[in-house]
PDB file of C-alpha atoms in Angstrom:
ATOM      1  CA  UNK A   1     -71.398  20.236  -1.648  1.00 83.00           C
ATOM      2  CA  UNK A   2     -74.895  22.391  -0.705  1.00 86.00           C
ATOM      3  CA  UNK A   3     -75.991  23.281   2.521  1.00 83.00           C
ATOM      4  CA  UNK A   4     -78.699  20.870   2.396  1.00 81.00           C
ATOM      5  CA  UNK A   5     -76.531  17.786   1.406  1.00 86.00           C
ATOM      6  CA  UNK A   6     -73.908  18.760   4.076  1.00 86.00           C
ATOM      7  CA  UNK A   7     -76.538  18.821   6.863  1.00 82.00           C
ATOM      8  CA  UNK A   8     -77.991  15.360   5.500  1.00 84.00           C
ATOM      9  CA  UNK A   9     -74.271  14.077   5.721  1.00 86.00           C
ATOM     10  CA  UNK A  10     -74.095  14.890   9.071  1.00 85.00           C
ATOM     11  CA  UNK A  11     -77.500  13.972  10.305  1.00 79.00           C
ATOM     12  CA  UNK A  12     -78.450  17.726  11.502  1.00 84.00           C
ATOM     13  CA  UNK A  13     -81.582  19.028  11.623  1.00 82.00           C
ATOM     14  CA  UNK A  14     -82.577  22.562  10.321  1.00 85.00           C
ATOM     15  CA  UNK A  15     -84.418  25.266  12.882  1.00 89.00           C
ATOM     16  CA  UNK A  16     -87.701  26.686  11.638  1.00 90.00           C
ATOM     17  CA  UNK A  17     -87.385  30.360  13.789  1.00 92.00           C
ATOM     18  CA  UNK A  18     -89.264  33.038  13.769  1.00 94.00           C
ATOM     19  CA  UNK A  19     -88.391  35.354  12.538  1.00 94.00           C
ATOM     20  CA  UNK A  20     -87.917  32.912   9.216  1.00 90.00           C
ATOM     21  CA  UNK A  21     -84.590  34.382   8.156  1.00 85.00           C
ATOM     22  CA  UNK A  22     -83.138  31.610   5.934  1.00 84.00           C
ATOM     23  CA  UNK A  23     -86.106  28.306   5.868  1.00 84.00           C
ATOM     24  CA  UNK A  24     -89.580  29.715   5.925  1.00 85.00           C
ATOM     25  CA  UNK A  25     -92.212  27.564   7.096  1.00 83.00           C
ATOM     26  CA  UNK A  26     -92.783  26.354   3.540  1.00 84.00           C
ATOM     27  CA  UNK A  27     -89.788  25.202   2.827  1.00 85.00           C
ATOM     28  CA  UNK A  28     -90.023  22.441   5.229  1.00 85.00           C
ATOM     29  CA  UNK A  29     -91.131  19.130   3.164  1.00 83.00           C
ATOM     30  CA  UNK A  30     -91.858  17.711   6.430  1.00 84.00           C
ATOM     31  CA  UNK A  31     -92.820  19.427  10.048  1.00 86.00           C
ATOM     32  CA  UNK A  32     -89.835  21.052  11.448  1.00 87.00           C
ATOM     33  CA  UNK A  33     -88.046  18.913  14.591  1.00 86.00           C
ATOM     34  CA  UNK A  34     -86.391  22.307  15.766  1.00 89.00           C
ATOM     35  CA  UNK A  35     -88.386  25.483  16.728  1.00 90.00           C
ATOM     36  CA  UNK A  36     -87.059  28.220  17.976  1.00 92.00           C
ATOM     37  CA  UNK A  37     -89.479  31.484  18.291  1.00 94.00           C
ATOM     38  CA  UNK A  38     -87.608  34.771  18.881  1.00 94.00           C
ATOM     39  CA  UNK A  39     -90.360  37.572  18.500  1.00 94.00           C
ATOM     40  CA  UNK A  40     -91.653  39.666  15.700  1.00 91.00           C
ATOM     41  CA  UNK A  41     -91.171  42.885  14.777  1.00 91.00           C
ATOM     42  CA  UNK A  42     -89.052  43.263  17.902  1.00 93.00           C
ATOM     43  CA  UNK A  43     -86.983  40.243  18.652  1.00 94.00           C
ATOM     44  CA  UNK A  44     -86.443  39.321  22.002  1.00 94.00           C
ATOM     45  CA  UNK A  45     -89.214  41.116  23.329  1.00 95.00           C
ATOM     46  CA  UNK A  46     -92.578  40.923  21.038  1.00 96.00           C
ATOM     47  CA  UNK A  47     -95.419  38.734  22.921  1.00 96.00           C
ATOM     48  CA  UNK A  48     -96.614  36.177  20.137  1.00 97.00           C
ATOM     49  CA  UNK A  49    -100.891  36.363  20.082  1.00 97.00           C
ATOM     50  CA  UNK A  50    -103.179  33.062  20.589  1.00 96.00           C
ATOM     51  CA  UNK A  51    -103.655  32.785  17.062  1.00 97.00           C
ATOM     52  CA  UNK A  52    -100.180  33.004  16.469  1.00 96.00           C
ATOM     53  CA  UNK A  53     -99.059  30.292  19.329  1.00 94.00           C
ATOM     54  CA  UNK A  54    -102.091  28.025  17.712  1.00 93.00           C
ATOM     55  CA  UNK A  55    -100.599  28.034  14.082  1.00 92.00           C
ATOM     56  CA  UNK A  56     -96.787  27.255  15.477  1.00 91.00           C
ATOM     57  CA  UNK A  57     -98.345  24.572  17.706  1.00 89.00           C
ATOM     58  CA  UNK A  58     -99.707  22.996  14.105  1.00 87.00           C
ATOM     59  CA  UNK A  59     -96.455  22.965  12.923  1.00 86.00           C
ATOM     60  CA  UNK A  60     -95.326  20.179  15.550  1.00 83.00           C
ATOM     61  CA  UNK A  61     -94.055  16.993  14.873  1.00 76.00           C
ATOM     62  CA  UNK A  62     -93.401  13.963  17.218  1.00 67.00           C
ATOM     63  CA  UNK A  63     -90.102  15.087  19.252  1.00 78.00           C
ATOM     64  CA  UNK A  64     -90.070  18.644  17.989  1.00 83.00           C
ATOM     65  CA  UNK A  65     -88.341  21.080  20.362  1.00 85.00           C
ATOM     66  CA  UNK A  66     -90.089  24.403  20.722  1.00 89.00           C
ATOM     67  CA  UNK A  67     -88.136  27.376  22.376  1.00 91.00           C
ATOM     68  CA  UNK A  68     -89.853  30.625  22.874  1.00 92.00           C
ATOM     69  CA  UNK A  69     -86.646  32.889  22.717  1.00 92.00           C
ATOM     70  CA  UNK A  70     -88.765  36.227  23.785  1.00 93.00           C
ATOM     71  CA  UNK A  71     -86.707  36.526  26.757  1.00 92.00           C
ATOM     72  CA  UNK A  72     -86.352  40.246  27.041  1.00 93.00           C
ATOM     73  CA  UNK A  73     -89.699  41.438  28.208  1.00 92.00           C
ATOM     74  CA  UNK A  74     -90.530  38.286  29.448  1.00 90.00           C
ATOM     75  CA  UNK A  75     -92.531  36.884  27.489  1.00 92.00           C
ATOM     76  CA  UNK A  76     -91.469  33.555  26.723  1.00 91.00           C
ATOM     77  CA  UNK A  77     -92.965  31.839  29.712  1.00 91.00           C
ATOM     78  CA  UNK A  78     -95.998  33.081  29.166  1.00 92.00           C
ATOM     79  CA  UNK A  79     -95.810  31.989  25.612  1.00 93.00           C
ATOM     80  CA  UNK A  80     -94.932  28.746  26.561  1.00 91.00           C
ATOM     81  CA  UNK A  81     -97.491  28.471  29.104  1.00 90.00           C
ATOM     82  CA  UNK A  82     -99.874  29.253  26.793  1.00 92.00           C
ATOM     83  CA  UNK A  83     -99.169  26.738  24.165  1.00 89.00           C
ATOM     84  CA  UNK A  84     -98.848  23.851  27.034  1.00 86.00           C
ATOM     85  CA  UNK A  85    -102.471  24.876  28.114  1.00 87.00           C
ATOM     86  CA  UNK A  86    -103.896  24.910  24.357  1.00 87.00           C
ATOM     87  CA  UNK A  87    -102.249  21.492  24.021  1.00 82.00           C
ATOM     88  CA  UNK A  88    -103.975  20.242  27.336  1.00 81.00           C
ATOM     89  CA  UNK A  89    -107.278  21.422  25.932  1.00 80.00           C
ATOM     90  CA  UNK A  90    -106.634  19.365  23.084  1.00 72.00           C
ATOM     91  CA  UNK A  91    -105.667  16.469  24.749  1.00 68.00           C
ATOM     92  CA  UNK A  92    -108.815  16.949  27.364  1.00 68.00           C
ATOM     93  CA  UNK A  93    -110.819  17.198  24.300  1.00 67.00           C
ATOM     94  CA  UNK A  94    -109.716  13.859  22.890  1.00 63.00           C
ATOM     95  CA  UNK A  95    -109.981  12.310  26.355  1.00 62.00           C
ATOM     96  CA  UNK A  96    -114.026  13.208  26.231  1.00 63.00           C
ATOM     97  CA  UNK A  97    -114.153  11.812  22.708  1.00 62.00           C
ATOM     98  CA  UNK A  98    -112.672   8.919  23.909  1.00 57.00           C
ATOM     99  CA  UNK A  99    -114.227   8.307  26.528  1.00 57.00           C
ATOM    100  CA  UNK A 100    -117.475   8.691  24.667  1.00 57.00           C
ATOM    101  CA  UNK A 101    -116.804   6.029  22.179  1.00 55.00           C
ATOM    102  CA  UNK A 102    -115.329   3.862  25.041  1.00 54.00           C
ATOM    103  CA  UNK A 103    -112.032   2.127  25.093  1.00 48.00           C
ATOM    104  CA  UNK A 104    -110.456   5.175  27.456  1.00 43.00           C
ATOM    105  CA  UNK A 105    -108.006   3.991  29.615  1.00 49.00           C
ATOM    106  CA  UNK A 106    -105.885   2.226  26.560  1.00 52.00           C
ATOM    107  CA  UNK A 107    -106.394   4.989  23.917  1.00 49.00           C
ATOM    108  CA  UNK A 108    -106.112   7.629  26.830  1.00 50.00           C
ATOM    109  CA  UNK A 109    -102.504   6.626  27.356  1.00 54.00           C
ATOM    110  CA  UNK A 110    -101.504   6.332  23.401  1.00 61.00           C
ATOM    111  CA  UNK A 111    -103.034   9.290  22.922  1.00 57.00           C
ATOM    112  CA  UNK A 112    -101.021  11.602  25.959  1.00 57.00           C
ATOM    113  CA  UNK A 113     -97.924   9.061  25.637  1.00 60.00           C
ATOM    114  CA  UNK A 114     -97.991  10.770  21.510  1.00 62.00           C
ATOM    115  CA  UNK A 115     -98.719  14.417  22.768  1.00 60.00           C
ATOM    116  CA  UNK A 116     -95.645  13.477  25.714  1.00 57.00           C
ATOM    117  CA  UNK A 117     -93.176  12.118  23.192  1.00 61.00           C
ATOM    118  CA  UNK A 118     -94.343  15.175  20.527  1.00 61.00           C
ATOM    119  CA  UNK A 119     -94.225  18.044  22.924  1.00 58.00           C
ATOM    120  CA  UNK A 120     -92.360  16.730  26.455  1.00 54.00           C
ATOM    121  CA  UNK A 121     -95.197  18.841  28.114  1.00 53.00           C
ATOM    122  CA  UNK A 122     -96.594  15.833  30.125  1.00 46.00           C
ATOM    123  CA  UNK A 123     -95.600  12.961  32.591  1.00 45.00           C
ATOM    124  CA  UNK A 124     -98.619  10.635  31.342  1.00 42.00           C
ATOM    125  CA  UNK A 125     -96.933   7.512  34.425  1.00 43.00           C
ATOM    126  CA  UNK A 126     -99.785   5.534  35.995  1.00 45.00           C
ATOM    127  CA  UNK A 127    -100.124   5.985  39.489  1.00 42.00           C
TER     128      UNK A 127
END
């Protein structure tokens, strides 16, 4: 039996991590439900750049786990926080075009309830 049909068999999902030391990115036929970032060149302790943040946050799916591992220096909350406030801009950014085209309040909510249930970065309850 593979690795592949042995993780099917038991329903487990593979980690895309960064460094890509057995499944690079492209070897994912669909977007990755696991991510785990540790830091590159120096694990544990490299700071990852917008740009690089940006092309991870593409990589999302609906209920994909991100974990910035680049603990060491410290630099995983900042990571993180950076990717939550690229995904707000995105979200505020589909709120305006929403809100242009009318139909906001109902679309509003699909639209942060999807970004909630892809990322857990927001509690989208009415008040």
């Amino acid at each position: 039996m593979s690795q592949m049909d042995l993780l099917k068999t038991y329903n487990v999902e593979r980690v895309l991590a960064d460094p890509a030391k057995v499944w690079p990115p492209h070897d994912f036929g669909s977007p990755p439900r696991y991510l785990r970032l540790h830091g590159k060149p120096k694990i544990y302790y490299y700071s990852y750049t917008n740009d690089e943040i940006k092309s991870f946050q593409n990589l999302l799916a609906p209920e994909t786990w991100c974990v910035f591992d680049n603990t060491a220096a410290g630099n995983s909350v900042d990571n993180a926080l950076t990717m939550l406030d690229m995904l707000s801009k995105y979200v505020g950014n589909m709120l305006l075009a929403l809100s242009a085209i009318g139909n906001r309040t109902t679309h509003a909510f699909d639209l942060i309830n999807s970004v909630e249930r892809k990322t857990g970065c927001f509690d989208v309850s009415p008040s």
